[in-house]
């Protein structure tokens, strides 16, 4: 019986605490261990996402977006503002309160589900034995590893946490740096760059790759590059950083093929994250790592050791909170003996810039590589009444459907509320809907979701609100 099964979940981030709750709902005895603590040295479950990732970054993005809108767009609505200012300390205080309250909420959820929550550093030994702060807390019937990830540190740009910053440092800045350099034009770099650029920092993003957002649909990426560049961020591609040095409380950055170094008041290193595996796995655990330090698992997140699972940032696939949560639920149900699965092709990706970028499924490039015939349907927000009303007309919805069957293969959005609109697209892909299915549904008017409906029409009979003939 499930009530006799004892499981340990190492990590209380979006993969770990969700897994623990689902396992408890299924009648198992659950112990969840997490090492996060706040500035007051109190337990702060929620992982990177809640403490120094998804939530605090969205708080700052929302605050700075409102400030930027007030500064640059209020007048168009007939709103007159004088002596506009931003209290950075107050903004940061609000962020900390939100994080603290949500962490308390996670603790309350664990307690309400009768989960034994332990604050400490956990590691896995032999025979599914779990240690907390080097003391054994016993052997379990199953163990789920959900310890998340860590910022990647470049060998020539070691974090000093004052001028050379990781993403957590960048979320805690108490003043707006006059000049801010960012290594990496990925999700983290663009979001953090947006936060501080809106408050007046001169932001320069240095990207080593020749293409902007190569995992994003090319047409969407091109629009996003133009829009973000127009917002004041300088994004330089094919730019390799070779050396970083602190000088007189500033940061000197040396670039390949450029004789003169660049000086910044602060530098954020945002080149990605790595699995937090090594401190969690003792040598006797029996689990070996991939070359990138991730844990090899099968499609059900099972490791090479029986009854030991790994989820989220520790394993293959995108490092996303919602992907980790979905895998956590799957693993809990598998341990309980139920059928469960997770499809990595149905994991939506989101970048919370303004406008937002969101996508799910295949890109054109992937379809071309796989030689899959496809049809494109698209619709610009500039032709949408709701978008015009809220002065958010940049971007479009683009759908890719199978040329012969009409089945949706990918949906790509750059525009207002893309993070919300992509949920409908993900549902449509999960049910193997066709472009015609979407075209036959009724979208409320006036809404932003009409763009998805019109894009589906464009892929089938032709969009109704565009001066464009269907060929």
XYZ file of C-alpha atoms in Angstrom:
471
model
C 0.000 0.000 0.000
C 1.105 3.569 -0.654
C 0.726 4.445 3.024
C 3.581 2.050 3.743
C 5.871 3.645 1.192
C 8.406 6.076 2.576
C 9.890 8.499 0.082
C 12.434 11.268 0.419
C 12.460 14.315 -1.836
C 15.741 16.235 -1.888
C 14.928 19.831 -2.767
C 11.788 21.917 -2.246
C 11.810 23.909 -5.454
C 8.986 23.702 -8.013
C 9.966 20.118 -8.830
C 10.552 18.938 -5.266
C 7.735 20.453 -3.228
C 5.138 19.683 -5.901
C 6.383 16.074 -6.056
C 6.201 15.849 -2.256
C 2.624 17.156 -2.162
C 1.434 14.821 -4.914
C 3.081 11.845 -3.205
C 1.382 12.776 0.073
C -1.965 13.060 -1.723
C -1.409 9.501 -2.930
C -0.982 8.278 0.645
C 2.789 8.028 0.950
C 4.917 9.030 3.929
C 7.001 11.898 2.603
C 10.122 13.610 3.879
C 11.240 16.731 1.994
C 14.649 18.291 2.651
C 15.715 21.735 1.443
C 18.706 23.956 2.210
C 17.400 27.391 1.175
C 17.326 29.991 3.953
C 16.479 33.697 3.788
C 18.438 36.700 5.039
C 17.149 35.997 8.561
C 18.485 32.427 8.322
C 14.939 31.056 8.299
C 13.924 28.168 6.001
C 12.778 29.410 2.606
C 11.490 26.503 0.497
C 10.669 27.225 -3.116
C 14.079 26.756 -4.671
C 15.842 29.057 -7.082
C 12.522 29.875 -8.756
C 10.961 31.432 -5.686
C 14.036 32.775 -3.922
C 16.287 34.203 -6.652
C 14.665 33.363 -9.980
C 11.179 33.327 -11.476
C 9.277 35.184 -8.768
C 11.658 37.990 -7.741
C 12.555 38.690 -11.367
C 8.864 38.976 -12.299
C 8.275 41.329 -9.360
C 11.058 43.635 -10.564
C 9.968 43.323 -14.182
C 6.435 44.353 -13.241
C 7.570 47.297 -11.106
C 9.970 48.616 -13.723
C 7.448 48.053 -16.523
C 4.938 50.248 -14.695
C 7.619 52.909 -14.205
C 8.661 52.742 -17.856
C 5.046 52.968 -19.021
C 4.426 55.969 -16.771
C 7.545 57.648 -18.097
C 7.093 56.932 -21.793
C 3.482 56.000 -22.492
C 1.236 57.759 -19.982
C 0.912 60.869 -22.135
C -0.638 58.939 -25.013
C -3.538 58.043 -22.693
C -3.969 61.648 -21.641
C -2.247 61.082 -18.299
C 0.066 63.837 -17.114
C 2.728 62.928 -14.550
C 5.173 65.297 -12.902
C 8.340 64.556 -10.921
C 8.256 60.838 -11.652
C 10.768 58.844 -9.597
C 11.567 55.281 -8.603
C 12.390 54.312 -5.029
C 14.648 51.307 -5.662
C 14.811 50.415 -1.965
C 11.026 50.291 -1.731
C 10.847 48.218 -4.906
C 13.344 45.734 -3.467
C 11.507 45.647 -0.139
C 8.266 44.732 -1.906
C 10.080 41.954 -3.763
C 11.499 40.520 -0.522
C 8.099 40.578 1.184
C 6.511 38.718 -1.707
C 9.262 36.069 -1.687
C 9.014 35.658 2.099
C 5.239 35.302 2.048
C 5.292 32.784 -0.797
C 8.005 30.737 0.945
C 5.832 30.644 4.063
C 3.006 29.513 1.813
C 5.076 26.577 0.562
C 5.874 25.604 4.156
C 2.186 25.757 5.009
C 1.334 23.533 2.039
C 3.916 20.958 3.114
C 2.594 21.017 6.677
C -1.033 20.768 5.554
C -0.148 17.624 3.608
C 1.595 16.050 6.636
C 4.981 16.160 4.943
C 8.028 15.968 7.194
C 9.959 19.064 6.123
C 13.611 19.268 7.149
C 15.747 22.367 6.657
C 19.313 21.338 5.879
C 21.756 20.108 3.244
C 20.788 16.656 1.982
C 22.826 14.046 0.139
C 22.186 10.544 -1.152
C 24.254 7.545 -0.125
C 24.033 3.815 -0.806
C 20.796 1.812 -0.599
C 18.624 4.927 -0.824
C 20.035 6.266 2.444
C 19.620 10.017 2.841
C 21.901 12.234 4.899
C 21.091 15.695 6.230
C 24.104 17.768 7.284
C 26.146 14.520 7.116
C 23.878 12.642 9.542
C 21.777 9.747 8.235
C 18.015 10.113 8.505
C 17.457 6.560 7.281
C 16.788 4.546 4.153
C 13.721 5.077 1.991
C 11.633 3.055 -0.441
C 12.192 5.712 -3.103
C 14.188 8.918 -3.417
C 13.495 11.857 -5.712
C 16.383 14.204 -6.508
C 15.162 17.750 -7.159
C 18.021 19.984 -6.045
C 17.851 22.418 -8.959
C 20.715 24.310 -10.556
C 23.441 26.891 -9.972
C 24.687 29.864 -12.027
C 27.550 29.043 -14.368
C 30.713 30.925 -13.403
C 33.211 31.765 -16.120
C 36.859 31.012 -15.273
C 37.933 34.514 -16.311
C 34.975 36.266 -14.630
C 34.741 34.943 -11.078
C 31.831 36.317 -9.074
C 32.803 38.854 -6.412
C 29.111 39.659 -5.792
C 29.739 43.417 -5.739
C 30.724 44.374 -9.285
C 30.897 40.970 -11.013
C 27.448 39.552 -10.378
C 25.441 36.386 -10.748
C 21.703 36.541 -11.409
C 20.842 36.571 -7.693
C 23.143 39.561 -7.117
C 21.569 41.375 -10.066
C 18.123 40.984 -8.518
C 19.313 42.537 -5.263
C 21.029 45.697 -6.519
C 20.272 48.623 -4.228
C 21.159 51.295 -6.781
C 20.794 51.631 -10.526
C 24.245 51.243 -12.113
C 25.038 54.003 -14.604
C 26.519 51.434 -16.965
C 25.738 47.732 -16.864
C 27.359 44.970 -18.880
C 25.751 41.557 -19.308
C 27.480 38.484 -20.692
C 24.807 36.401 -22.389
C 21.715 37.377 -24.404
C 19.578 34.512 -23.186
C 16.464 34.536 -21.012
C 18.239 35.705 -17.846
C 20.342 38.357 -19.572
C 17.401 39.878 -21.437
C 15.105 39.956 -18.417
C 17.695 41.445 -16.072
C 18.793 43.874 -18.763
C 15.186 44.997 -19.162
C 14.797 45.644 -15.430
C 17.755 47.984 -15.096
C 17.523 49.601 -18.539
C 13.999 50.776 -17.699
C 15.381 52.573 -14.665
C 18.005 54.427 -16.665
C 21.027 52.146 -16.730
C 22.983 52.076 -19.980
C 22.856 48.340 -20.683
C 25.191 46.502 -23.064
C 24.602 42.782 -23.654
C 27.546 40.801 -25.006
C 26.557 37.591 -26.801
C 29.162 35.161 -28.150
C 26.784 33.444 -30.585
C 26.229 34.927 -34.057
C 22.446 34.514 -33.850
C 20.001 36.129 -31.438
C 17.910 33.612 -29.469
C 18.749 30.648 -31.748
C 16.169 28.385 -30.070
C 13.385 30.850 -30.920
C 11.616 30.987 -34.281
C 13.751 33.146 -36.582
C 11.008 35.633 -37.514
C 10.043 36.081 -33.859
C 13.689 36.490 -32.805
C 14.263 39.162 -35.460
C 11.262 41.184 -34.268
C 12.343 40.802 -30.650
C 15.897 41.943 -31.388
C 14.629 45.091 -33.097
C 12.143 45.886 -30.340
C 14.552 45.332 -27.439
C 17.273 47.327 -29.171
C 14.836 50.209 -29.611
C 14.188 50.113 -25.853
C 17.738 51.249 -25.168
C 19.623 47.990 -24.703
C 22.691 47.530 -26.878
C 22.860 43.871 -27.908
C 26.082 42.873 -29.640
C 26.224 39.439 -31.274
C 29.267 37.358 -32.174
C 31.105 39.098 -29.337
C 33.435 36.956 -27.272
C 34.639 38.123 -23.864
C 38.239 37.075 -23.192
C 39.013 38.744 -19.857
C 37.262 40.481 -16.966
C 39.043 42.522 -14.327
C 37.873 44.752 -11.491
C 39.545 48.172 -11.589
C 38.815 51.044 -9.200
C 35.416 49.565 -8.264
C 34.503 49.240 -11.937
C 34.729 46.271 -14.279
C 37.020 46.165 -17.297
C 35.875 43.776 -20.009
C 38.229 42.740 -22.810
C 36.727 41.495 -26.067
C 38.274 39.365 -28.787
C 39.169 41.330 -31.916
C 38.712 44.634 -30.110
C 41.768 46.435 -28.852
C 40.052 48.842 -26.458
C 38.380 47.233 -23.404
C 34.944 48.372 -22.158
C 34.349 49.695 -18.644
C 31.153 49.056 -16.681
C 29.955 49.981 -13.223
C 28.704 46.404 -12.867
C 28.801 43.210 -14.909
C 26.236 40.398 -14.821
C 27.395 36.966 -15.945
C 24.288 35.314 -17.410
C 25.626 32.471 -19.519
C 23.281 29.838 -18.146
C 22.946 27.437 -15.238
C 24.356 24.013 -14.376
C 22.760 21.084 -12.518
C 23.294 21.116 -8.761
C 24.251 17.451 -8.564
C 27.725 17.050 -7.137
C 27.012 18.013 -3.531
C 23.853 15.905 -3.533
C 25.362 12.611 -4.715
C 27.782 10.729 -2.494
C 30.227 8.395 -4.293
C 28.423 5.356 -2.916
C 25.055 6.463 -4.338
C 25.777 4.510 -7.519
C 24.721 7.340 -9.825
C 27.175 8.638 -12.406
C 26.788 11.967 -14.186
C 26.735 12.994 -17.830
C 29.548 15.158 -19.201
C 27.522 18.299 -18.458
C 27.040 17.148 -14.832
C 23.366 16.317 -15.377
C 21.884 13.020 -14.185
C 21.062 10.521 -16.955
C 17.420 9.423 -16.794
C 14.890 7.709 -19.034
C 11.630 9.241 -20.251
C 10.090 8.610 -16.828
C 12.923 10.363 -14.937
C 14.243 7.053 -13.584
C 17.977 6.963 -12.899
C 20.217 3.930 -13.342
C 19.564 2.978 -9.697
C 16.221 1.356 -8.968
C 13.647 3.567 -7.187
C 15.786 6.701 -7.465
C 14.403 9.448 -9.666
C 15.688 12.877 -10.734
C 13.647 15.808 -12.057
C 13.857 19.408 -13.189
C 17.173 21.141 -13.755
C 19.114 17.989 -12.838
C 18.077 16.171 -16.013
C 17.676 16.596 -19.776
C 15.319 19.158 -21.201
C 14.811 22.869 -20.590
C 15.565 24.304 -17.142
C 12.061 25.573 -16.458
C 10.031 25.580 -13.250
C 6.842 24.276 -14.858
C 8.738 21.432 -16.518
C 10.162 20.466 -13.115
C 6.709 20.541 -11.489
C 5.211 18.388 -14.226
C 7.997 15.828 -13.840
C 7.562 15.907 -10.057
C 3.895 14.966 -10.381
C 4.730 12.221 -12.888
C 7.363 10.689 -10.619
C 5.089 10.726 -7.559
C 2.384 8.936 -9.517
C 4.838 6.380 -10.903
C 6.109 5.595 -7.408
C 2.483 5.086 -6.375
C 2.083 2.554 -9.153
C -0.038 4.723 -11.422
C 0.439 5.441 -15.110
C 2.040 8.811 -15.796
C 4.173 10.448 -18.467
C 5.645 13.782 -19.509
C 6.140 15.046 -23.058
C 9.063 17.443 -23.429
C 7.648 18.593 -26.775
C 4.747 20.192 -24.888
C 6.796 22.342 -22.523
C 6.171 26.037 -23.271
C 9.082 28.466 -23.044
C 8.680 32.119 -22.041
C 10.886 35.200 -21.904
C 9.303 37.965 -19.818
C 10.620 40.954 -21.714
C 8.216 43.586 -22.979
C 6.767 42.491 -25.286
C 6.932 38.913 -24.044
C 8.254 35.994 -26.085
C 6.636 32.561 -25.798
C 6.684 29.384 -27.839
C 5.775 25.708 -27.763
C 6.454 22.884 -30.204
C 8.677 23.003 -33.271
C 10.332 25.932 -35.040
C 10.590 26.286 -38.810
C 14.257 25.370 -38.643
C 13.493 22.116 -36.812
C 10.744 21.195 -39.264
C 13.069 21.850 -42.179
C 15.780 19.702 -40.604
C 13.263 16.902 -40.051
C 11.890 17.376 -43.586
C 8.342 17.821 -42.314
C 6.063 19.737 -44.719
C 4.364 22.673 -43.017
C 2.106 25.661 -43.495
C 2.573 29.052 -41.836
C -0.210 31.171 -40.426
C 0.481 34.520 -38.759
C -1.287 37.597 -37.488
C 0.194 40.884 -36.209
C -1.000 42.499 -32.983
C -0.975 45.823 -34.857
C -4.189 44.690 -36.585
C -5.952 43.828 -33.328
C -8.362 46.248 -31.693
C -7.565 45.206 -28.103
C -3.823 45.593 -28.689
C -4.338 49.029 -30.212
C -6.530 50.068 -27.269
C -3.805 49.197 -24.775
C -0.999 50.623 -26.932
C 0.688 47.213 -27.258
C 0.869 46.564 -30.981
C 4.386 45.180 -31.409
C 4.719 41.533 -32.418
C 2.639 38.703 -33.816
C 1.306 35.195 -33.380
C 2.738 32.605 -35.742
C 1.557 29.027 -36.042
C 3.082 26.116 -37.907
C 0.809 23.276 -39.000
C 1.374 20.088 -40.977
C 0.849 20.817 -44.658
C -1.098 17.596 -45.248
C -2.972 16.920 -42.004
C -3.240 20.445 -40.610
C -2.064 19.262 -37.178
C -0.450 22.032 -35.132
C 3.313 21.587 -34.913
C 4.406 24.801 -33.200
C 3.099 28.144 -31.972
C 5.326 31.195 -31.542
C 4.257 34.494 -30.010
C 5.952 37.836 -29.588
C 3.655 40.395 -28.090
C 1.499 41.456 -25.144
C 0.531 38.683 -22.697
C 2.385 36.044 -24.731
C 3.024 34.171 -21.474
C -0.743 33.765 -21.012
C -1.675 33.143 -24.650
C 0.807 30.279 -24.990
C -1.251 28.170 -22.557
C -4.055 27.854 -25.108
C -1.557 26.879 -27.770
C -0.010 24.250 -25.490
C -3.433 22.751 -24.809
C -4.154 22.673 -28.539
C -0.893 20.826 -29.247
C -1.535 18.390 -26.387
C -4.887 17.433 -27.955
C -3.320 17.247 -31.426
C -5.626 19.963 -32.703
C -5.437 21.186 -36.274
C -5.257 24.751 -37.513
C -8.809 24.235 -38.765
C -9.940 23.245 -35.239
C -8.650 26.566 -33.910
C -10.123 28.477 -36.844
C -13.558 26.974 -36.101
C -13.528 28.074 -32.453
C -14.909 31.431 -31.302
C -12.496 33.948 -29.778
C -13.921 36.656 -27.568
C -13.856 40.186 -28.953
C -12.006 42.364 -28.330
C -9.243 40.180 -26.889
C -5.597 39.436 -27.548
C -6.507 35.780 -28.083
C -8.076 36.780 -31.394
C -4.535 36.904 -32.785
C -4.201 33.130 -32.278
C -7.572 32.567 -33.955
C -6.689 34.813 -36.888
C -3.296 33.110 -37.317
C -5.155 29.785 -37.587
C -7.463 31.322 -40.189
C -4.417 32.582 -42.055
C -3.101 29.007 -42.177
C -6.396 27.673 -43.547
C -9.030 29.811 -45.289
C -7.363 33.178 -44.808
C -7.272 35.792 -42.055
C -10.345 38.010 -41.919
C -8.824 41.162 -40.476
C -5.816 41.579 -42.754
C -5.416 43.141 -46.181
C -3.812 39.946 -47.437
C -5.082 37.430 -49.934
C -4.705 33.735 -49.213
C -2.452 32.143 -51.832
